[in-house]
Coordinates of C-alpha atoms in Angstrom, one line a residue:
M1 CA -45.1 -25.6 -19.0
C2 CA -43.4 -23.5 -21.6
Y3 CA -40.2 -21.6 -21.3
F4 CA -39.0 -18.7 -23.5
G5 CA -35.6 -17.2 -23.5
I6 CA -35.0 -13.5 -22.9
K7 CA -33.9 -13.2 -26.5
T8 CA -37.2 -14.5 -27.8
T9 CA -39.2 -12.2 -25.6
L10 CA -37.2 -9.1 -26.5
L11 CA -36.9 -9.7 -30.2
D12 CA -40.6 -10.2 -30.5
R13 CA -41.3 -6.9 -28.8
W14 CA -38.5 -4.8 -30.5
E15 CA -39.6 -5.9 -34.0
S16 CA -42.5 -3.6 -33.8
V17 CA -40.5 -0.6 -32.4
E18 CA -39.2 2.1 -34.7
L19 CA -36.3 3.5 -32.6
L20 CA -34.9 2.6 -29.2
D21 CA -31.7 4.6 -29.2
D22 CA -32.3 6.6 -26.0
P23 CA -29.9 7.9 -23.3
H24 CA -31.1 5.5 -20.6
H25 CA -28.6 3.4 -18.8
N26 CA -28.1 1.6 -15.5
S27 CA -26.1 2.8 -12.5
E28 CA -22.8 1.6 -14.1
G29 CA -23.4 3.8 -17.2
E30 CA -24.3 0.8 -19.5
N31 CA -27.1 1.1 -22.0
L32 CA -29.0 -1.7 -23.6
L33 CA -26.5 -2.4 -26.3
M34 CA -23.6 -2.5 -23.9
L35 CA -25.5 -4.9 -21.6
A36 CA -26.4 -7.2 -24.6
S37 CA -22.7 -7.1 -25.6
K38 CA -21.6 -7.9 -22.2
A39 CA -24.0 -10.9 -22.1
N40 CA -22.7 -12.1 -25.6
H41 CA -26.2 -11.9 -27.2
L42 CA -25.2 -11.4 -30.9
H43 CA -28.8 -11.5 -32.2
I44 CA -30.0 -8.8 -29.8
C45 CA -27.0 -6.7 -30.6
Q46 CA -27.8 -7.1 -34.3
M47 CA -31.4 -6.0 -33.7
L48 CA -30.5 -3.0 -31.5
V49 CA -28.0 -1.8 -34.1
K50 CA -30.8 -2.2 -36.8
L51 CA -33.0 -0.1 -34.6
Q52 CA -30.3 2.5 -34.7
F53 CA -28.7 2.1 -31.4
L54 CA -25.2 3.6 -31.6
I55 CA -22.3 1.3 -31.2
G56 CA -20.2 4.4 -30.6
Y57 CA -22.4 5.6 -27.6
R58 CA -19.8 6.4 -25.0
S59 CA -20.3 6.5 -21.3
P60 CA -17.8 6.5 -18.4
A61 CA -18.3 2.8 -18.4
G62 CA -17.1 2.5 -22.0
N63 CA -18.9 1.4 -25.1
A64 CA -20.4 -1.7 -26.7
L65 CA -17.1 -2.6 -28.5
M66 CA -15.3 -2.4 -25.3
S67 CA -17.8 -4.5 -23.4
A68 CA -17.5 -7.3 -26.0
A69 CA -13.7 -7.2 -25.7
T70 CA -13.6 -7.2 -22.0
Y71 CA -15.3 -10.6 -21.9
G72 CA -13.5 -12.0 -25.0
H73 CA -16.7 -12.2 -27.3
R74 CA -14.9 -12.4 -30.6
D75 CA -17.9 -12.7 -32.7
L76 CA -19.5 -9.6 -31.3
V77 CA -16.3 -7.6 -31.6
E78 CA -16.1 -8.6 -35.3
F79 CA -19.7 -7.6 -35.8
F80 CA -19.1 -4.1 -34.3
L81 CA -16.0 -3.7 -36.4
Q82 CA -17.9 -4.5 -39.5
Q83 CA -20.2 -1.5 -38.7
N84 CA -17.2 0.8 -39.5
I85 CA -16.4 1.3 -35.8
S86 CA -12.8 2.4 -35.1
P87 CA -10.9 -0.2 -33.0
N88 CA -9.5 2.7 -31.2
L89 CA -12.8 4.1 -30.1
A90 CA -12.3 5.5 -26.6
H91 CA -14.6 5.8 -23.6
S92 CA -16.4 9.0 -22.7
D93 CA -14.3 11.8 -21.4
A94 CA -16.6 11.9 -18.3
V95 CA -14.5 10.0 -15.8
D96 CA -15.2 9.9 -12.1
K97 CA -14.3 7.8 -9.1
V98 CA -17.0 5.3 -9.8
H99 CA -16.0 4.7 -13.4
P100 CA -12.3 4.7 -13.9
L101 CA -10.4 5.4 -17.1
R102 CA -11.2 2.4 -19.3
G103 CA -9.1 3.2 -22.5
T104 CA -9.9 1.4 -25.7
A105 CA -11.2 -2.0 -26.7
L106 CA -7.6 -3.4 -26.8
A107 CA -7.0 -2.2 -23.3
S108 CA -10.3 -3.8 -22.3
A109 CA -9.3 -7.1 -23.9
A110 CA -6.2 -7.1 -21.7
Q111 CA -7.8 -5.8 -18.6
M112 CA -8.5 -8.3 -15.8
G113 CA -9.3 -7.4 -12.2
K114 CA -9.3 -9.6 -9.2
R115 CA -12.8 -10.9 -9.7
E116 CA -12.1 -11.4 -13.4
R117 CA -9.0 -13.5 -12.6
T118 CA -11.2 -15.8 -10.5
V119 CA -13.6 -16.1 -13.4
R120 CA -10.8 -17.0 -15.7
Q121 CA -9.5 -19.7 -13.3
R122 CA -13.1 -21.3 -13.5
T123 CA -13.5 -20.9 -17.2
G124 CA -9.9 -21.9 -18.0
Y125 CA -8.5 -22.1 -21.6
A126 CA -11.6 -21.0 -23.4
A127 CA -11.8 -17.6 -21.6
R128 CA -8.1 -17.0 -22.1
C129 CA -8.3 -17.8 -25.8
G130 CA -11.3 -15.6 -26.1
R131 CA -9.4 -12.5 -25.0
L132 CA -6.3 -13.5 -27.0
E133 CA -8.3 -13.9 -30.2
V134 CA -10.1 -10.6 -29.6
A135 CA -6.7 -8.8 -29.0
Q136 CA -5.3 -10.3 -32.3
L137 CA -8.5 -9.3 -34.1
L138 CA -8.3 -5.7 -32.9
L139 CA -4.7 -5.5 -33.6
D140 CA -5.2 -6.8 -37.2
K141 CA -7.8 -4.1 -37.6
G142 CA -5.5 -1.3 -36.7
A143 CA -5.8 -1.0 -32.9
A144 CA -3.0 1.1 -31.5
V145 CA -0.9 -1.2 -29.3
N146 CA 0.6 1.8 -27.2
Q147 CA -2.5 3.9 -27.0
P148 CA -2.4 5.4 -23.5
G149 CA -5.3 4.9 -21.1
G150 CA -7.1 2.1 -19.4
I151 CA -7.3 1.2 -15.8
R152 CA -3.6 0.5 -15.6
A153 CA -2.1 3.0 -18.2
S154 CA -1.7 0.8 -21.3
P155 CA -2.7 -2.6 -22.7
L156 CA 0.7 -4.0 -21.8
H157 CA 0.2 -3.0 -18.1
D158 CA -3.2 -4.7 -18.2
A159 CA -1.8 -7.9 -19.8
A160 CA 1.1 -8.0 -17.4
Y161 CA -1.3 -7.7 -14.4
G162 CA -3.5 -10.4 -15.8
G163 CA -0.5 -12.7 -15.9
D164 CA -1.2 -14.0 -19.4
P165 CA 2.2 -14.7 -21.1
L166 CA 0.5 -15.3 -24.5
L167 CA -1.2 -12.0 -24.5
V168 CA 1.9 -10.2 -23.3
R169 CA 3.9 -11.8 -26.0
L170 CA 1.4 -10.8 -28.6
L171 CA 1.6 -7.2 -27.6
L172 CA 5.2 -7.1 -27.5
E173 CA 5.5 -8.7 -31.0
K174 CA 3.1 -5.9 -32.2
G175 CA 5.5 -3.2 -30.9
A176 CA 4.2 -2.6 -27.3
T177 CA 6.7 -0.4 -25.6
V178 CA 8.1 -1.3 -22.2
N179 CA 9.1 1.3 -19.7
G180 CA 6.4 3.6 -20.8
P181 CA 4.1 5.8 -18.7
E182 CA 3.5 4.3 -15.4
G183 CA 0.1 3.1 -14.0
P184 CA -1.1 3.5 -10.5
L185 CA 1.0 0.5 -9.3
G186 CA 4.0 1.5 -11.4
S187 CA 5.8 0.0 -14.4
E188 CA 4.8 -3.1 -16.6
L189 CA 7.4 -5.2 -14.7
M190 CA 5.8 -4.2 -11.3
Y191 CA 2.4 -5.2 -12.6
A192 CA 3.9 -8.6 -13.6
M193 CA 5.1 -9.0 -10.0
Y194 CA 1.5 -8.6 -8.9
S195 CA 0.5 -11.3 -11.2
G196 CA 3.2 -13.7 -9.7
R197 CA 4.1 -15.0 -13.1
L198 CA 7.8 -15.5 -13.6
D199 CA 7.3 -16.1 -17.3
V200 CA 5.7 -12.7 -17.9
A201 CA 8.4 -11.0 -16.0
Q202 CA 11.0 -12.9 -18.1
L203 CA 9.3 -11.7 -21.3
L204 CA 9.4 -8.1 -20.1
L205 CA 13.0 -8.2 -19.0
D206 CA 14.1 -9.8 -22.3
K207 CA 12.5 -6.9 -24.0
G208 CA 14.5 -4.4 -22.0
A209 CA 12.1 -3.7 -19.0
A210 CA 14.1 -1.5 -16.4
I211 CA 14.6 -3.8 -13.4
D212 CA 15.3 -0.9 -11.0
Q213 CA 12.8 1.6 -12.2
E214 CA 11.6 3.7 -9.4
G215 CA 7.9 4.4 -8.8
G216 CA 4.6 2.9 -8.2
R217 CA 2.9 2.1 -5.0
Y218 CA 5.7 0.2 -3.4
G219 CA 8.7 1.9 -5.0
S220 CA 10.3 -0.9 -7.2
A221 CA 9.7 -4.3 -8.8
L222 CA 11.7 -6.0 -6.0
S223 CA 9.5 -4.3 -3.4
C224 CA 6.4 -5.5 -5.3
A225 CA 7.8 -9.1 -5.2
V226 CA 8.3 -8.7 -1.5
R227 CA 4.7 -7.4 -1.1
K228 CA 3.5 -10.6 -2.9
K229 CA 5.3 -12.6 -0.3
M230 CA 6.8 -14.8 -3.0
P231 CA 10.5 -15.7 -2.3
V232 CA 10.9 -17.2 -5.7
M233 CA 10.0 -13.9 -7.3
V234 CA 12.5 -12.1 -5.1
E235 CA 15.3 -14.5 -6.0
F236 CA 14.5 -14.2 -9.7
L237 CA 14.8 -10.4 -9.6
L238 CA 18.0 -10.6 -7.7
S239 CA 19.4 -13.1 -10.1
R240 CA 18.6 -10.6 -13.0
G241 CA 20.5 -7.8 -11.3
A242 CA 18.0 -5.9 -9.1
T243 CA 19.7 -3.4 -6.7
I244 CA 19.0 -4.7 -3.3
D245 CA 19.6 -1.5 -1.3
M246 CA 18.0 0.9 -3.7
P247 CA 16.4 3.7 -1.8
L248 CA 12.6 3.6 -2.3
P249 CA 10.0 6.4 -2.3
G250 CA 6.9 6.1 -0.3
S251 CA 6.2 4.1 2.7
F252 CA 9.1 1.6 2.6
G253 CA 12.7 2.7 2.5
S254 CA 14.1 -0.5 1.0
A255 CA 13.2 -4.0 0.0
L256 CA 14.5 -5.3 3.4
D257 CA 12.3 -2.7 5.2
H258 CA 9.3 -4.0 3.2
A259 CA 10.1 -7.5 4.3
V260 CA 10.2 -6.4 7.9
Y261 CA 6.8 -4.7 7.5
A262 CA 5.3 -7.9 5.9
D263 CA 7.0 -10.0 8.8
R264 CA 8.4 -12.3 6.1
L265 CA 11.5 -13.8 7.7
S266 CA 12.3 -16.1 4.7
I267 CA 12.3 -13.1 2.4
A268 CA 14.4 -11.1 4.8
E269 CA 17.0 -13.9 4.9
I270 CA 17.1 -14.1 1.1
L271 CA 17.7 -10.3 0.9
I272 CA 20.5 -10.4 3.6
D273 CA 22.1 -13.4 2.0
H274 CA 22.3 -11.4 -1.1
G275 CA 23.9 -8.5 0.6
A276 CA 21.1 -6.3 2.0
N277 CA 22.4 -3.8 4.6
V278 CA 20.8 -4.2 7.9
E279 CA 22.1 -0.8 9.0
L280 CA 20.8 1.1 6.0
S281 CA 19.4 4.5 7.1
L282 CA 15.9 5.0 5.7
S283 CA 14.0 8.1 5.0
T284 CA 10.7 6.7 6.6
E285 CA 8.9 7.3 9.8
F286 CA 11.0 4.5 11.5
G287 CA 14.5 5.3 10.2
S288 CA 15.7 1.7 10.1
A289 CA 14.5 -1.8 9.5
L290 CA 15.2 -2.7 13.1
A291 CA 13.1 0.2 14.4
R292 CA 10.1 -0.8 12.2
A293 CA 10.4 -4.3 13.5
A294 CA 10.6 -3.2 17.1
F295 CA 7.7 -0.9 16.7
L296 CA 5.4 -3.4 14.9
G297 CA 6.2 -6.1 17.5
H298 CA 7.9 -8.5 15.2
L299 CA 10.1 -10.2 17.9
H300 CA 11.6 -12.9 15.8
M301 CA 12.5 -10.4 13.0
V302 CA 14.1 -8.1 15.7
Q303 CA 16.2 -11.1 16.9
F304 CA 17.1 -12.0 13.4
L305 CA 18.2 -8.5 12.4
V306 CA 20.3 -8.2 15.6
E307 CA 21.9 -11.6 14.9
E308 CA 22.7 -10.3 11.4
G309 CA 24.5 -7.3 12.7
A310 CA 21.9 -4.5 13.2
L311 CA 23.3 -2.2 15.8
I312 CA 21.0 -1.8 18.7
D313 CA 22.0 1.5 20.4
V314 CA 22.9 3.7 17.4
P315 CA 20.9 6.9 17.3
L316 CA 18.7 7.1 14.1
R317 CA 19.3 10.0 11.8
S318 CA 15.6 10.0 10.5
G319 CA 12.3 9.0 11.6
L320 CA 10.0 9.7 14.5
F321 CA 11.6 7.6 17.3
G322 CA 15.4 8.2 17.3
S323 CA 16.3 4.7 18.4
S324 CA 15.0 1.1 18.1
L325 CA 14.4 1.1 21.8
A326 CA 12.2 4.2 21.6
A327 CA 10.4 2.6 18.7
A328 CA 9.7 -0.7 20.8
A329 CA 8.6 1.6 23.7
A330 CA 6.2 3.5 21.3
G331 CA 4.9 0.3 20.0
G332 CA 4.3 -1.2 23.5
D333 CA 5.9 -4.6 23.0
V334 CA 7.6 -5.1 26.3
Q335 CA 9.3 -8.4 25.2
I336 CA 11.1 -6.7 22.4
L337 CA 12.0 -3.8 24.8
K338 CA 13.5 -6.2 27.3
Y339 CA 15.4 -8.0 24.6
L340 CA 16.9 -4.8 23.3
V341 CA 17.9 -3.6 26.8
N342 CA 19.5 -7.1 27.5
E343 CA 21.4 -6.8 24.2
G344 CA 22.8 -3.3 25.3
A345 CA 20.3 -0.6 24.5
R346 CA 20.7 2.2 27.0
A347 CA 17.4 3.3 28.7
N348 CA 18.8 6.9 29.1
R349 CA 20.1 7.6 25.6
A350 CA 19.1 11.0 24.6
L351 CA 17.1 11.2 21.4
V352 CA 18.0 14.6 19.9
T353 CA 16.2 14.2 16.6
A354 CA 13.2 12.5 17.6
R355 CA 9.7 13.3 18.9
H356 CA 10.4 11.7 22.3
R357 CA 13.3 12.8 24.4
T358 CA 14.1 9.2 25.7
A359 CA 12.6 5.8 25.3
L360 CA 10.8 6.2 28.6
Y361 CA 9.1 9.5 27.2
A362 CA 7.9 7.3 24.3
A363 CA 6.4 4.6 26.5
V364 CA 4.9 7.3 28.8
Y365 CA 3.3 9.2 26.0
W366 CA 1.7 6.2 24.4
G367 CA 0.5 4.9 27.7
H368 CA 2.3 1.5 27.7
V369 CA 2.4 0.6 31.5
E370 CA 4.6 -2.5 31.2
C371 CA 7.1 -0.7 29.1
V372 CA 7.3 2.1 31.5
K373 CA 7.9 -0.5 34.3
A374 CA 10.7 -2.3 32.3
L375 CA 12.4 1.0 31.5
L376 CA 12.3 2.2 35.1
D377 CA 13.7 -1.2 36.1
A378 CA 16.5 -0.7 33.6
G379 CA 17.4 2.7 35.2
A380 CA 15.5 5.2 33.1
A381 CA 15.6 8.6 34.7
V382 CA 12.2 10.1 35.5
D383 CA 13.6 13.8 35.7
F384 CA 15.4 13.7 32.4
G385 CA 14.4 17.2 31.7
L386 CA 14.1 19.2 28.5
D387 CA 16.7 21.7 29.8
D388 CA 19.4 19.0 30.0
P389 CA 22.5 19.8 28.1
V390 CA 22.2 16.6 26.1
F391 CA 19.0 18.0 24.4
E392 CA 20.8 20.9 22.8
K393 CA 19.7 20.6 19.1
P394 CA 22.2 20.7 16.2
K395 CA 22.1 24.0 14.6
E396 CA 21.1 22.5 11.2
I397 CA 18.1 20.9 12.7
P398 CA 16.1 23.5 14.7
L399 CA 13.6 22.3 17.2
V400 CA 10.7 24.0 15.4
Q401 CA 11.6 22.2 12.2
I402 CA 11.7 18.8 14.1
E403 CA 8.2 19.5 15.4
L404 CA 7.0 20.4 12.0
D405 CA 8.5 17.3 10.4
Y406 CA 6.8 15.2 13.0
H407 CA 3.3 16.7 12.6
N408 CA 3.7 16.4 8.8
M409 CA 4.5 12.7 9.0
V410 CA 1.9 11.7 11.5
T411 CA -1.7 11.7 10.4
E412 CA -4.7 11.0 12.5
E413 CA -5.0 7.7 10.8
W414 CA -1.4 6.8 11.8
L415 CA -2.1 7.8 15.4
R416 CA -5.0 5.5 15.6
S417 CA -2.8 2.5 14.6
A418 CA -0.4 0.3 16.5
P419 CA 0.6 2.6 19.4
W420 CA -2.9 3.0 20.8
G421 CA -3.8 -0.6 20.2
D422 CA -7.4 -1.6 20.9
R423 CA -7.6 0.6 24.0
N424 CA -10.6 3.0 24.2
E425 CA -10.4 6.4 25.9
S426 CA -11.4 5.1 29.3
Q427 CA -8.7 2.4 29.1
M428 CA -6.1 4.8 28.0
A429 CA -7.0 7.1 30.9
E430 CA -6.5 4.2 33.4
D431 CA -3.2 3.3 31.9
K432 CA -2.1 7.0 32.1
Q433 CA -3.1 7.2 35.8
E434 CA -1.1 4.0 36.6
I435 CA 1.9 5.5 34.7
M436 CA 1.7 8.8 36.7
R437 CA 1.5 6.7 39.9
L438 CA 4.7 4.9 38.9
L439 CA 6.5 8.1 38.0
V440 CA 5.5 9.8 41.3
E441 CA 6.5 6.7 43.2
R442 CA 9.9 6.7 41.5
Q443 CA 10.4 10.3 42.3
G444 CA 10.1 9.3 46.0
N445 CA 10.1 12.1 48.6
V446 CA 12.3 14.5 46.7
L447 CA 10.6 18.0 46.8
Y448 CA 10.4 19.2 43.1
S449 CA 9.5 22.8 42.4
E450 CA 7.3 21.5 39.7
P451 CA 6.5 18.0 38.3
S452 CA 9.3 16.4 36.4
V453 CA 9.1 16.6 32.6
A454 CA 8.4 12.9 32.3
L455 CA 5.4 13.2 34.7
R456 CA 3.9 16.1 32.8
Y457 CA 4.5 14.2 29.6
S458 CA 2.3 11.4 30.8
V459 CA -0.7 13.4 30.2
S460 CA 0.4 14.7 26.8
L461 CA -1.8 13.2 24.1
S462 CA -3.0 14.0 20.7
S463 CA -5.7 16.7 21.0
K464 CA -7.4 15.1 18.1
L465 CA -7.9 11.8 19.9
Y466 CA -7.9 12.3 23.7
A467 CA -8.5 16.0 24.3
D468 CA -10.5 15.5 27.5
H469 CA -7.8 14.0 29.8
N470 CA -7.6 16.0 33.0
S471 CA -4.0 17.2 33.6
Q472 CA -5.0 18.2 37.1
T473 CA -4.4 14.6 38.1
V474 CA -0.6 15.4 37.8
D475 CA -0.8 18.2 40.2
V476 CA -2.8 16.1 42.7
L477 CA -0.3 13.3 42.6
V478 CA 2.7 15.6 42.8
S479 CA 1.2 17.4 45.7
S480 CA 1.2 14.1 47.5
T481 CA 4.9 13.9 47.2
H482 CA 5.4 17.3 48.4
T483 CA 3.5 16.5 51.6
A484 CA 5.1 13.1 52.2

């Protein structure tokens, strides 16, 4: 049996063809020359160029030069450059969601996604040197080291994300600017945090990278290190002067808040040992690190924060819940709720700037039966009405504005998360009915002119999620108390 390689088969056919430069490409936007370049077939690329395939053909996926640079094919890159192709040749302007911005060949040489990092681990030193040599060649031929573009904003961003200190050092030596325009994940230093490489972060900081630059997906380099769950990176940044309580934009109000979200007790300990404020007021949907831990059901984190001085019964100035106890009630963790009550949280504290008037209202609204029982046992008042004087709103925070803030913060995706749990609509309805029974039972034989606010609140659900619950059940249950 005889075997022929693809090169032999294709070259034999193409030698009799006059012109093959056509616009056809695959679903990724790659034409034949780009595919041959990607596969490192120098002879096929030479034949295609001879047949007038354009090296400069640009698509949303890039061009042949970028394909060669991406995979570290130095000989191909050199061949394309010998054809008088600019090292700064960019991709097509036709960019869409499927084909993100690719930048230039230098950015391609520095780019490395998650799958490519795995490939590099397998191919080892050869693959790393291939990209480094390609980057050196492109720079020697005049590639602009700071040309914007690429998946991550600049070649330096890409190199930092790839975690290759040799490539980062090369770009810095050639004049790459730190603290330039941000990529989707933030600054060059933030990308280095994602790579988990201390040596790359060290190089960037030595060149003047701003350690407290704000932005990116997680707000700061320190927050990125927390996200990677690497205590050594957190300690390194703190040793270099990172501001520990810097207010962060986005989902996490501080580095400690992020550690609470990730449930990384070891990192939280490091942050607090370095002076993180456990009582820091946060402009997030939770308002404090303790409230977030209580809502997410992180019991050990709650206990740790309380032991470190977090105040349990202090009203929160921001967020949806108003107190850590209400956050626990909304999250549905009865162990945390009981722990907070035992530590001094008051079941009847009025929450004047929150969605729910008391912790009981939060438990009732989200349908957490065990939390309702625990709060009732702790003395929570069923008839804690909206007309009670304690619910007078401060003039600077109108009730309408509070409601608007709540609806702006809570999306349907958020509503489908932790508070509802894994319950379907039928299970939620059963829980609601049990809660209504508990509330009516607690009201006893006192004749109310109308159901208590808490009782009516027990059928108040998001219209987007559970619009079909029958509020007539309340009237039936309350009627039974009137006739008792």
